[in-house]
Coordinates of N, CA and C and ligand atoms in Angstrom, one line a residue:
X1 N -7.3 -19.0 -4.1 CA -7.3 -17.6 -4.2 C -6.3 -17.1 -5.2
X2 N -6.5 -16.0 -5.7 CA -5.5 -15.4 -6.6 C -5.1 -14.0 -6.1
X3 N -3.8 -13.8 -6.0 CA -3.3 -12.5 -5.6 C -2.7 -11.7 -6.8
X4 N -3.2 -10.5 -6.9 CA -2.6 -9.6 -8.0 C -1.9 -8.4 -7.3
X5 N -0.7 -8.2 -7.7 CA 0.1 -7.1 -7.1 C -0.1 -5.9 -7.9
X6 N -0.9 -4.9 -7.3 CA -1.1 -3.7 -8.0 C 0.0 -2.7 -7.8
X7 N 0.6 -2.8 -6.6 CA 1.7 -1.9 -6.3 C 2.4 -2.5 -5.1
X8 N 3.8 -2.2 -5.0 CA 4.5 -2.8 -3.9 C 5.7 -2.0 -3.4
X9 N 5.7 -0.7 -3.9 CA 6.8 0.1 -3.5 C 6.7 0.6 -2.0
X10 N 7.7 0.5 -1.2 CA 7.6 0.8 0.2 C 7.8 2.3 0.5
X11 N 6.9 2.7 1.4 CA 6.9 4.1 2.0 C 6.6 5.2 1.0
X12 N 7.2 5.2 -0.2 CA 6.8 6.2 -1.2 C 6.7 5.4 -2.5
X13 N 6.0 6.0 -3.5 CA 6.1 5.4 -4.8 C 7.4 5.7 -5.5
X14 N 7.7 4.8 -6.4 CA 8.9 5.0 -7.2 C 8.6 5.4 -8.6
X15 N 9.5 5.5 -9.5 CA 9.2 5.9 -10.9 C 8.3 4.8 -11.6
X16 N 7.1 5.1 -11.9 CA 6.2 4.1 -12.5 C 5.9 2.9 -11.5
X17 N 6.0 3.1 -10.2 CA 5.9 2.1 -9.2 C 5.0 2.5 -8.1
X18 N 3.7 2.1 -8.1 CA 2.8 2.5 -7.1 C 3.2 1.9 -5.7
X19 N 2.6 2.5 -4.7 CA 2.8 2.0 -3.3 C 1.9 0.7 -3.1
X20 N 1.8 0.3 -1.8 CA 1.1 -0.9 -1.5 C -0.3 -1.0 -2.0
X21 N -0.6 -2.1 -2.7 CA -2.0 -2.4 -3.1 C -2.0 -3.9 -3.6
X22 N -2.9 -4.7 -3.1 CA -2.9 -6.1 -3.5 C -4.4 -6.5 -3.6
X23 N -4.7 -7.1 -4.8 CA -6.0 -7.6 -5.0 C -6.1 -9.1 -4.7
X24 N -7.0 -9.5 -3.9 CA -7.1 -10.9 -3.6 C -8.5 -11.4 -3.9
X25 N -8.6 -12.5 -4.6 CA -10.0 -13.0 -5.1 C -10.1 -14.5 -4.9
X26 N -11.2 -14.9 -4.4 CA -11.6 -16.3 -4.4 C -12.5 -16.5 -5.6
X27 N -12.4 -17.7 -6.2 CA -13.3 -18.0 -7.4 C -14.7 -17.7 -7.0
X28 N -15.4 -17.1 -8.0 CA -16.9 -16.9 -7.8 C -17.3 -15.7 -6.9
X29 N -16.3 -15.0 -6.5 CA -16.6 -13.8 -5.6 C -15.9 -12.6 -6.2
X30 N -16.4 -11.4 -5.9 CA -15.7 -10.1 -6.2 C -14.4 -10.1 -5.4
X31 N -13.4 -9.3 -5.9 CA -12.1 -9.3 -5.1 C -12.2 -8.3 -3.9
X32 N -11.2 -8.5 -3.1 CA -11.0 -7.5 -2.0 C -9.6 -6.8 -2.3
X33 N -9.6 -5.6 -2.0 CA -8.3 -4.8 -2.2 C -7.7 -4.6 -0.8
X34 N -6.5 -5.1 -0.7 CA -5.7 -4.9 0.6 C -4.8 -3.7 0.4
X35 N -5.0 -2.7 1.1 CA -4.3 -1.4 1.0 C -4.5 -0.7 -0.3
X36 N -4.3 0.6 -0.2 CA -4.6 1.5 -1.4 C -3.7 2.7 -1.4
X37 N -2.4 2.4 -1.5 CA -1.4 3.5 -1.5 C -1.4 4.3 -2.8
X38 N -0.5 5.3 -2.8 CA -0.4 6.2 -4.0 C -0.2 5.4 -5.3
X39 N -1.0 5.7 -6.3 CA -0.9 5.0 -7.6 C -1.7 3.7 -7.7
X40 N -2.2 3.2 -6.6 CA -2.9 1.9 -6.7 C -4.3 2.0 -7.4
X41 N -5.0 3.1 -7.3 CA -6.3 3.2 -7.8 C -6.3 3.1 -9.4
X42 N -5.3 3.7 -10.0 CA -5.1 3.6 -11.4 C -4.9 2.1 -11.9
X43 N -4.0 1.4 -11.2 CA -3.7 0.0 -11.5 C -5.0 -0.8 -11.3
X44 N -5.7 -0.5 -10.2 CA -6.9 -1.3 -9.9 C -7.9 -1.3 -11.1
X45 N -8.0 -0.2 -11.8 CA -9.0 -0.1 -12.9 C -8.7 -1.1 -14.0
X46 N -7.5 -1.6 -14.1 CA -7.1 -2.5 -15.1 C -7.6 -4.0 -14.8
X47 N -7.9 -4.2 -13.5 CA -8.2 -5.5 -13.0 C -9.6 -5.8 -12.4
X48 N -10.2 -4.7 -12.0 CA -11.5 -4.9 -11.2 C -12.4 -3.7 -11.4
X49 N -13.7 -3.9 -11.1 CA -14.6 -2.8 -11.1 C -14.6 -2.2 -9.7
X50 N -14.2 -0.9 -9.6 CA -14.0 -0.2 -8.3 C -15.3 -0.2 -7.5
X51 N -16.5 -0.3 -8.2 CA -17.7 -0.3 -7.5 C -18.0 -1.7 -6.8
X52 N -17.3 -2.7 -7.1 CA -17.6 -4.0 -6.6 C -16.7 -4.5 -5.4
X53 N -15.6 -3.9 -5.3 CA -14.6 -4.4 -4.4 C -14.9 -4.0 -3.0
X54 N -14.4 -4.8 -2.0 CA -14.3 -4.4 -0.6 C -12.9 -4.0 -0.4
X55 N -12.6 -3.2 0.6 CA -11.3 -2.6 0.9 C -10.9 -3.0 2.3
X56 N -9.7 -3.5 2.5 CA -9.1 -3.8 3.8 C -7.8 -3.0 3.9
X57 N -7.8 -2.2 4.9 CA -6.6 -1.3 5.2 C -5.8 -1.9 6.3
X58 N -4.5 -2.1 6.1 CA -3.6 -2.5 7.2 C -3.4 -1.4 8.2
X59 N -3.2 -0.2 7.7 CA -3.0 1.0 8.6 C -3.2 2.2 7.8
X60 N -3.0 3.4 8.5 CA -3.4 4.6 7.9 C -2.2 5.5 7.5
X61 N -1.0 5.0 7.3 CA 0.1 5.7 6.7 C -0.3 6.0 5.2
X62 N 0.1 7.1 4.7 CA -0.3 7.6 3.4 C -0.1 6.5 2.3
X63 N 1.1 5.8 2.4 CA 1.5 4.9 1.4 C 0.6 3.6 1.4
X64 N -0.4 3.5 2.3 CA -1.3 2.4 2.3 C -2.7 2.8 2.2
X65 N -3.0 4.1 2.1 CA -4.5 4.4 2.1 C -4.8 5.7 1.3
X66 N -3.8 6.4 0.8 CA -4.2 7.8 0.3 C -4.6 7.8 -1.2
X67 N -4.8 6.6 -1.8 CA -5.6 6.6 -3.1 C -7.1 6.4 -2.9
X68 N -7.5 6.2 -1.6 CA -8.9 5.9 -1.4 C -9.8 7.2 -1.7
X69 N -9.3 8.4 -1.5 CA -10.1 9.6 -1.9 C -10.4 9.5 -3.4
X70 N -9.5 9.0 -4.2 CA -9.8 8.9 -5.7 C -10.9 7.9 -5.9
X71 N -10.9 6.8 -5.1 CA -12.0 5.8 -5.3 C -13.3 6.3 -4.9
X72 N -13.3 7.3 -3.9 CA -14.6 7.9 -3.5 C -15.2 8.7 -4.7
X73 N -14.3 9.4 -5.4 CA -14.8 10.2 -6.5 C -15.4 9.3 -7.6
X74 N -14.7 8.2 -7.8 CA -15.2 7.2 -8.8 C -16.5 6.6 -8.4
X75 N -16.6 6.2 -7.2 CA -17.8 5.5 -6.7 C -19.0 6.5 -6.6
X76 N -18.7 7.8 -6.5 CA -19.8 8.8 -6.4 C -20.3 9.2 -7.8
X77 N -19.4 9.2 -8.8 CA -19.6 9.9 -10.0 C -19.5 9.1 -11.3
X78 N -18.6 8.1 -11.4 CA -18.2 7.6 -12.7 C -18.7 6.2 -13.0
X79 N -19.5 6.0 -14.0 CA -20.2 7.0 -14.7 C -21.5 7.4 -13.9
X80 N -22.0 6.5 -13.1 CA -23.1 6.7 -12.2 C -22.7 6.3 -10.8
X81 N -23.4 6.8 -9.8 CA -23.0 6.4 -8.4 C -23.1 4.9 -8.2
X82 N -22.2 4.3 -7.4 CA -22.2 2.9 -7.1 C -23.6 2.5 -6.5
X83 N -24.1 1.3 -6.8 CA -25.4 1.0 -6.4 C -25.5 0.7 -4.9
X84 N -24.4 0.3 -4.3 CA -24.4 -0.1 -2.9 C -23.1 0.3 -2.3
X85 N -23.2 0.5 -0.9 CA -21.9 0.8 -0.2 C -21.0 -0.5 -0.2
X86 N -19.7 -0.3 -0.2 CA -18.8 -1.4 -0.1 C -18.2 -1.4 1.3
X87 N -17.9 -2.6 1.8 CA -17.2 -2.8 3.1 C -15.8 -2.1 3.0
X88 N -15.5 -1.4 4.1 CA -14.1 -0.9 4.2 C -13.7 -1.2 5.7
X89 N -12.7 -2.1 5.8 CA -12.2 -2.4 7.1 C -10.9 -1.7 7.3
X90 N -10.6 -1.2 8.5 CA -9.3 -0.6 8.8 C -9.2 -0.4 10.3
X91 N -8.1 0.2 10.7 CA -7.9 0.5 12.2 C -8.8 1.5 12.7
X92 N -8.8 1.7 14.0 CA -9.7 2.8 14.6 C -9.3 4.1 13.9
X93 N -10.4 4.9 13.6 CA -10.2 6.2 13.0 C -10.1 6.2 11.5
X94 N -10.4 5.1 10.9 CA -10.3 5.0 9.4 C -11.3 6.1 8.7
X95 N -12.5 6.1 9.2 CA -13.5 7.0 8.5 C -13.0 8.5 8.6
X96 N -12.4 8.9 9.7 CA -12.0 10.3 9.9 C -10.7 10.5 9.0
X97 N -9.8 9.6 9.1 CA -8.6 9.8 8.3 C -8.8 9.9 6.8
X98 N -9.6 9.0 6.3 CA -9.9 9.0 4.8 C -10.8 10.2 4.5
X99 N -11.7 10.5 5.4 CA -12.6 11.7 5.2 C -11.8 13.0 5.2
X100 N -10.8 13.1 6.0 CA -9.9 14.3 6.0 C -9.1 14.4 4.7
X101 N -8.7 13.2 4.2 CA -7.9 13.2 2.9 C -8.8 13.6 1.8
X102 N -10.1 13.3 1.9 CA -11.0 13.5 0.8 C -11.7 14.9 0.9
X103 N -11.5 15.6 2.0 CA -12.2 16.9 2.2 C -11.7 18.0 1.3
X104 N -12.6 18.9 0.9 CA -12.2 20.0 0.1 C -11.6 21.2 0.9
X105 N -11.9 21.1 2.2 CA -11.5 22.3 3.0 C -10.7 21.9 4.2
X106 N -9.7 22.7 4.5 CA -8.8 22.4 5.7 C -9.7 22.3 7.0
X107 N -9.4 21.3 7.8 CA -10.2 21.1 9.0 C -11.5 20.4 8.9
X108 N -11.9 20.1 7.7 CA -13.2 19.5 7.5 C -13.0 18.0 7.2
X109 N -14.0 17.2 7.6 CA -13.9 15.7 7.3 C -15.1 15.3 6.4
X110 N -14.8 14.8 5.2 CA -15.8 14.3 4.3 C -16.5 13.1 4.9
X111 N -17.8 13.1 4.9 CA -18.5 11.9 5.4 C -18.5 10.8 4.3
X112 N -17.7 9.8 4.5 CA -17.6 8.7 3.5 C -18.5 7.6 3.6
X113 N -19.5 7.7 4.6 CA -20.3 6.6 4.9 C -21.4 6.4 3.8
X114 N -21.6 7.4 2.9 CA -22.5 7.2 1.7 C -21.9 6.2 0.8
X115 N -20.6 6.0 0.8 CA -19.9 5.2 -0.2 C -19.4 3.9 0.4
X116 N -18.9 4.0 1.7 CA -18.3 2.8 2.4 C -19.1 2.5 3.7
X117 N -19.3 1.2 3.9 CA -19.7 0.7 5.2 C -18.4 0.5 6.0
X118 N -18.1 1.4 6.9 CA -16.7 1.4 7.5 C -16.8 0.6 8.8
X119 N -15.9 -0.3 8.9 CA -15.8 -1.1 10.2 C -14.3 -1.2 10.6
X120 N -14.1 -1.4 11.9 CA -12.8 -1.3 12.5 C -12.3 -2.7 12.9
X121 N -11.0 -2.9 12.6 CA -10.4 -4.2 13.0 C -10.4 -4.3 14.6
X122 N -10.5 -5.6 15.0 CA -10.2 -5.9 16.4 C -9.3 -7.1 16.4
X123 N -8.2 -7.0 17.2 CA -7.2 -8.0 17.2 C -7.8 -9.4 17.3
X124 N -7.5 -10.2 16.3 CA -7.8 -11.7 16.2 C -9.3 -11.9 16.1
X125 N -10.1 -10.9 15.8 CA -11.6 -11.1 15.5 C -11.8 -11.3 14.1
X126 N -12.0 -12.6 13.7 CA -12.1 -12.9 12.3 C -13.4 -12.4 11.6
X127 N -13.3 -11.9 10.4 CA -14.5 -11.4 9.6 C -14.5 -12.2 8.3
X128 N -15.6 -12.3 7.7 CA -15.8 -12.9 6.4 C -16.1 -11.8 5.4
X129 N -15.3 -11.7 4.3 CA -15.6 -10.7 3.3 C -15.4 -11.4 1.9
X130 N -16.4 -11.4 1.1 CA -16.3 -11.9 -0.3 C -15.7 -13.3 -0.3
X131 N -16.2 -14.2 0.6 CA -15.8 -15.6 0.6 C -14.4 -15.9 1.3
X132 N -13.8 -14.9 1.8 CA -12.5 -15.0 2.5 C -12.7 -14.8 4.0
X133 N -12.0 -15.7 4.8 CA -12.0 -15.5 6.3 C -10.7 -14.7 6.6
X134 N -10.9 -13.5 7.2 CA -9.8 -12.6 7.5 C -9.6 -12.4 8.9
X135 N -8.4 -12.8 9.4 CA -8.1 -12.6 10.8 C -7.0 -11.5 11.0
X136 N -7.4 -10.4 11.6 CA -6.4 -9.3 11.8 C -5.5 -9.5 13.0
X137 N -4.3 -9.2 12.9 CA -3.3 -9.3 14.1 C -2.7 -7.9 14.3
X138 N -2.7 -7.4 15.5 CA -2.1 -6.1 15.7 C -0.6 -6.3 15.7
X139 N 0.1 -5.6 14.9 CA 1.6 -5.7 14.7 C 2.3 -4.5 15.2
X140 N 3.6 -4.5 15.0 CA 4.5 -3.6 15.7 C 4.9 -2.4 14.8
X141 N 4.0 -1.4 14.7 CA 4.3 -0.3 13.7 C 3.4 0.8 14.1
X142 N 4.0 2.1 14.1 CA 3.1 3.2 14.4 C 2.5 3.7 13.1
X143 N 1.2 4.1 13.0 CA 0.2 4.1 14.1 C -0.4 2.7 14.1
X144 N -1.6 2.5 14.7 CA -2.3 1.2 14.9 C -2.2 0.5 13.5
X145 N -1.7 -0.7 13.5 CA -1.5 -1.5 12.3 C -1.8 -2.9 12.5
X146 N -2.5 -3.5 11.4 CA -2.9 -4.9 11.5 C -2.3 -5.7 10.3
X147 N -1.6 -6.8 10.6 CA -1.3 -7.7 9.6 C -2.5 -8.7 9.4
X148 N -2.6 -9.3 8.3 CA -3.8 -10.1 8.0 C -3.5 -11.5 7.6
X149 N -4.3 -12.5 8.2 CA -4.2 -13.9 7.8 C -5.5 -14.2 7.1
X150 N -5.4 -14.6 5.9 CA -6.6 -14.8 5.1 C -6.7 -16.2 4.7
X151 N -7.8 -16.9 5.0 CA -8.0 -18.3 4.6 C -9.1 -18.3 3.5
X152 N -8.7 -19.0 2.4 CA -9.6 -19.1 1.3 C -10.5 -20.3 1.4
X153 N -11.4 -20.5 0.4 CA -12.4 -21.5 0.4 C -11.9 -22.9 0.5
X154 N -10.7 -23.2 0.0 CA -10.1 -24.5 0.1 C -9.2 -24.7 1.2
X155 N -9.2 -23.8 2.2 CA -8.3 -23.9 3.3 C -6.9 -23.3 3.1
X156 N -6.7 -22.7 1.8 CA -5.4 -22.1 1.5 C -5.2 -20.8 2.4
X157 N -4.0 -20.5 2.7 CA -3.7 -19.4 3.6 C -2.8 -18.4 3.0
X158 N -3.2 -17.2 2.9 CA -2.4 -16.0 2.5 C -2.2 -15.2 3.7
X159 N -0.9 -14.9 4.0 CA -0.6 -14.0 5.2 C 0.1 -12.8 4.7
X160 N -0.3 -11.6 5.3 CA 0.3 -10.3 4.9 C 0.8 -9.6 6.2
X161 N 2.0 -9.3 6.2 CA 2.6 -8.7 7.4 C 2.1 -7.3 7.7
X162 N 1.5 -6.6 6.7 CA 1.4 -5.1 6.8 C 2.8 -4.5 7.0
X163 N 2.9 -3.3 7.5 CA 4.2 -2.8 7.9 C 4.4 -3.2 9.4
X164 N 5.6 -3.6 9.7 CA 5.8 -4.0 11.1 C 7.3 -4.2 11.4
X165 N 7.7 -3.9 12.6 CA 8.9 -4.4 13.1 C 8.8 -5.8 13.7
X166 N 9.9 -6.3 14.2 CA 9.8 -7.7 14.8 C 8.8 -7.7 15.9
X167 N 8.0 -8.8 15.9 CA 7.0 -9.0 17.0 C 6.5 -10.5 16.9
X168 N 6.0 -11.0 18.0 CA 5.4 -12.3 18.0 C 4.2 -12.4 17.1
X169 N 3.4 -11.4 17.0 CA 2.2 -11.4 16.2 C 2.4 -11.7 14.7
X170 N 3.5 -11.1 14.2 CA 3.7 -11.3 12.7 C 4.1 -12.8 12.5
X171 N 4.8 -13.4 13.5 CA 5.1 -14.8 13.3 C 3.8 -15.6 13.4
X172 N 3.0 -15.3 14.3 CA 1.7 -16.0 14.5 C 0.8 -15.9 13.3
X173 N 0.7 -14.7 12.7 CA -0.2 -14.6 11.6 C 0.3 -15.4 10.4
X174 N 1.6 -15.6 10.3 CA 2.2 -16.3 9.1 C 2.3 -17.8 9.3
X175 N 1.8 -18.3 10.5 CA 2.0 -19.7 10.8 C 1.6 -20.6 9.7
X176 N 2.5 -21.4 9.1 CA 2.2 -22.4 8.1 C 1.5 -21.8 6.8
X177 N 1.7 -20.5 6.6 CA 1.0 -19.9 5.5 C 1.5 -20.5 4.2
X178 N 0.6 -20.6 3.2 CA 1.0 -21.1 1.9 C 1.8 -20.0 1.2
X179 N 1.4 -18.7 1.2 CA 2.1 -17.6 0.8 C 2.2 -16.6 1.9
X180 N 3.4 -16.2 2.3 CA 3.6 -15.2 3.3 C 4.2 -13.9 2.6
X181 N 3.3 -12.9 2.4 CA 3.8 -11.7 1.8 C 4.3 -10.8 2.9
X182 N 5.6 -10.6 3.0 CA 6.2 -9.9 4.1 C 7.0 -8.7 3.7
X183 N 6.8 -7.7 4.5 CA 7.6 -6.5 4.2 C 9.0 -6.7 4.5
X184 N 9.9 -6.1 3.7 CA 11.3 -6.1 4.0 C 11.8 -4.7 3.5
X185 N 11.7 -3.7 4.3 CA 11.9 -2.3 3.7 C 13.3 -2.0 3.4
X186 N 14.3 -2.6 4.2 CA 15.7 -2.2 4.1 C 16.6 -3.3 4.4
X187 N 17.9 -3.1 4.2 CA 18.9 -4.2 4.5 C 19.1 -4.1 6.0
X188 N 19.9 -5.2 6.4 CA 20.2 -5.3 7.8 C 21.5 -4.5 8.2
X189 N 22.0 -3.8 7.2 CA 23.2 -3.0 7.5 C 23.0 -1.9 8.6
X190 N 24.0 -1.7 9.4 CA 23.8 -0.7 10.5 C 23.5 0.7 9.8
X191 N 22.8 1.5 10.6 CA 22.5 2.9 10.0 C 21.1 3.3 10.4
X192 N 20.4 3.9 9.5 CA 19.1 4.4 9.8 C 18.1 3.3 9.8
X193 N 18.0 2.5 10.9 CA 17.1 1.4 10.9 C 16.4 1.4 12.3
X194 N 15.4 2.3 12.5 CA 14.8 2.4 13.9 C 14.1 1.2 14.3
X195 N 14.0 0.9 15.5 CA 13.3 -0.2 16.1 C 11.8 0.0 15.8
X196 N 11.1 -1.1 15.9 CA 9.6 -1.1 15.9 C 9.0 -0.3 14.7
X197 N 9.6 -0.5 13.6 CA 9.1 0.2 12.4 C 9.0 -0.7 11.2
X198 N 10.1 -1.3 10.8 CA 10.1 -2.1 9.6 C 11.0 -3.3 9.8
X199 N 11.0 -4.3 8.8 CA 11.9 -5.4 8.9 C 13.0 -5.3 7.8
X200 N 14.1 -5.8 8.1 CA 15.2 -6.0 7.1 C 15.0 -7.3 6.4
X201 N 15.8 -7.6 5.4 CA 15.7 -8.9 4.7 C 16.0 -10.0 5.7
X202 N 17.0 -9.9 6.5 CA 17.3 -10.9 7.5 C 16.1 -11.1 8.4
X203 N 15.5 -10.1 8.9 CA 14.4 -10.2 9.9 C 13.2 -10.9 9.2
X204 N 12.9 -10.5 8.0 CA 11.8 -11.1 7.2 C 12.0 -12.6 7.1
X205 N 13.3 -13.0 6.7 CA 13.6 -14.4 6.6 C 13.4 -15.1 8.0
X206 N 13.9 -14.5 9.1 CA 13.7 -15.1 10.4 C 12.3 -15.3 10.8
X207 N 11.4 -14.3 10.5 CA 10.0 -14.4 10.8 C 9.4 -15.6 10.0
X208 N 9.7 -15.7 8.7 CA 9.1 -16.7 7.9 C 9.6 -18.1 8.3
X209 N 10.9 -18.2 8.8 CA 11.4 -19.5 9.2 C 10.7 -19.9 10.5
X210 N 10.6 -19.0 11.5 CA 9.9 -19.2 12.8 C 8.5 -19.7 12.5
X211 N 7.8 -19.0 11.6 CA 6.4 -19.3 11.3 C 6.2 -20.6 10.6
X212 N 7.2 -21.1 10.0 CA 7.0 -22.3 9.2 C 6.3 -22.0 7.9
X213 N 6.4 -20.8 7.4 CA 5.7 -20.4 6.2 C 6.2 -21.3 5.0
X214 N 5.3 -21.7 4.1 CA 5.6 -22.6 3.0 C 6.3 -21.8 1.9
X215 N 6.0 -20.5 1.8 CA 6.8 -19.7 0.8 C 6.8 -18.3 1.2
X216 N 7.8 -17.6 0.8 CA 8.0 -16.2 1.3 C 8.1 -15.2 0.1
X217 N 7.2 -14.2 0.1 CA 7.3 -13.2 -1.0 C 7.6 -11.9 -0.3
X218 N 8.7 -11.2 -0.7 CA 9.1 -10.0 -0.1 C 8.5 -8.8 -0.8
X219 N 8.1 -7.8 0.0 CA 7.5 -6.6 -0.6 C 7.9 -5.3 0.2
X220 N 7.3 -4.2 -0.2 CA 7.5 -2.9 0.6 C 9.0 -2.5 0.7
X221 N 9.7 -2.8 -0.4 CA 11.1 -2.4 -0.4 C 11.1 -0.9 -0.9
X222 N 11.7 -0.1 0.0 CA 11.7 1.4 -0.3 C 12.6 1.6 -1.5
X223 N 12.3 2.7 -2.4 CA 13.0 2.8 -3.6 C 14.5 3.1 -3.5
X224 N 14.9 3.6 -2.3 CA 16.4 3.8 -2.1 C 17.1 2.6 -1.5
X225 N 16.4 1.5 -1.2 CA 17.0 0.3 -0.7 C 17.5 -0.6 -1.8
X226 N 18.4 -1.5 -1.5 CA 19.0 -2.4 -2.5 C 18.2 -3.7 -2.5
X227 N 17.3 -3.9 -3.4 CA 16.4 -5.0 -3.4 C 17.1 -6.4 -3.5
X228 N 18.2 -6.4 -4.3 CA 18.9 -7.7 -4.4 C 19.6 -8.0 -3.1
X229 N 20.1 -7.1 -2.4 CA 20.8 -7.3 -1.1 C 19.8 -7.8 -0.1
X230 N 18.6 -7.3 -0.1 CA 17.5 -7.7 0.8 C 17.1 -9.1 0.5
X231 N 17.0 -9.4 -0.8 CA 16.6 -10.8 -1.2 C 17.7 -11.8 -0.7
X232 N 19.0 -11.4 -0.9 CA 20.1 -12.2 -0.5 C 20.1 -12.4 1.0
X233 N 19.8 -11.4 1.8 CA 19.7 -11.5 3.2 C 18.7 -12.6 3.6
X234 N 17.5 -12.5 3.0 CA 16.4 -13.4 3.4 C 16.8 -14.8 3.0
X235 N 17.4 -15.0 1.9 CA 17.7 -16.3 1.4 C 18.8 -17.0 2.3
X236 N 19.6 -16.2 3.0 CA 20.6 -16.7 3.9 C 20.0 -17.3 5.2
X237 N 18.7 -16.9 5.4 CA 18.1 -17.3 6.6 C 16.9 -18.3 6.4
X238 N 16.1 -18.0 5.4 CA 14.9 -18.8 5.1 C 15.2 -19.8 3.9
X239 N 15.0 -21.1 4.2 CA 15.4 -22.1 3.2 C 14.3 -22.4 2.1
X240 N 13.1 -21.9 2.3 CA 12.0 -22.2 1.4 C 12.0 -21.4 0.1
X241 N 10.9 -21.6 -0.7 CA 10.8 -20.8 -1.9 C 10.6 -19.3 -1.5
X242 N 11.4 -18.5 -2.3 CA 11.5 -17.1 -1.9 C 11.5 -16.2 -3.2
X243 N 10.8 -15.1 -3.1 CA 10.8 -14.2 -4.3 C 10.6 -12.7 -3.8
X244 N 11.0 -11.8 -4.7 CA 10.6 -10.4 -4.6 C 9.4 -10.2 -5.4
X245 N 8.3 -9.7 -4.9 CA 7.1 -9.5 -5.8 C 7.4 -8.2 -6.7
X246 N 6.6 -8.2 -7.8 CA 6.7 -7.0 -8.6 C 5.3 -6.6 -9.1
X247 N 5.2 -5.4 -9.5 CA 3.9 -4.8 -9.9 C 3.3 -5.6 -11.1
X248 N 2.1 -6.0 -11.0 CA 1.4 -6.7 -12.1 C 1.5 -8.2 -12.0
X249 N 2.3 -8.7 -11.0 CA 2.4 -10.1 -10.8 C 1.1 -10.8 -10.3
X250 N 0.9 -12.0 -10.8 CA -0.3 -12.7 -10.3 C 0.3 -14.0 -9.6
X251 N -0.2 -14.2 -8.4 CA 0.3 -15.4 -7.6 C -0.9 -16.2 -7.2
X252 N -0.9 -17.5 -7.6 CA -2.0 -18.4 -7.1 C -1.7 -18.9 -5.7
X253 N -2.6 -18.8 -4.9 CA -2.4 -19.3 -3.5 C -3.2 -20.6 -3.4
X254 N -2.4 -21.6 -3.2 CA -3.0 -23.0 -3.2 C -2.8 -23.7 -1.9
X255 N -3.7 -24.6 -1.5 CA -3.4 -25.3 -0.3 C -2.3 -26.4 -0.5
X256 N -1.7 -27.0 0.5 CA -0.7 -28.0 0.3 C -1.4 -29.2 -0.4
X257 N -0.6 -29.9 -1.2 CA -1.2 -31.1 -1.9 C -1.5 -32.2 -0.9
Ligands
ZN301 ZN1 4.3 1.5 4.3
ZN302 ZN1 3.5 2.2 7.6

């Protein structure tokens, strides 16, 4: 599998830095887009045909889904309507949430089912999309949020935490993953760090260590956090290969030799 980072800014976009959006592709298949936060749709156009992709949403916070109304416009109009509906997986209420974001009028909900075949995640019910086996895990974040464990055609495993606080499920979804893309929104310093919302660098390192992940890639760092400090925290806990992801980065996900 090949992972392309379209955006990775946490909670809000930064200067020239889109929010969460990751393109994942198995050879010989169209890609899937995991999350579609602010600014992601523009980046997507550099890498894939918006009419071909399937979309997987971890949750319905704006920084993970609010560029989808732009994709609706593209798929309906540019330059001709998409030939077929695309799969769109998300938590319960996805069609209404995205439809409200796409509506022209307050209080109305755009019917997006002309464009997307909308399906809802169920905890640990695996689905197959574009050659990838995707197992969703309900994690510890408001509102309803799913981390994803994706197994590729050669048995390689890509795990994505979604947004989450500490929980057993995020450890389980990352078990022995070849690449574990884990959120680390802020440092472990005392202060504004509410429970059950996000992970610090220390906590992301602890999750990866407990899970036995083969490598750790940190993401969703909010623009006002200290990225180097977060990386340092994680490296103090997790002994394996570690990196901060950046926009435009391509990561090959390979099975162990
Ligand atoms: Zn977020
Ligand atoms: Zn969130």
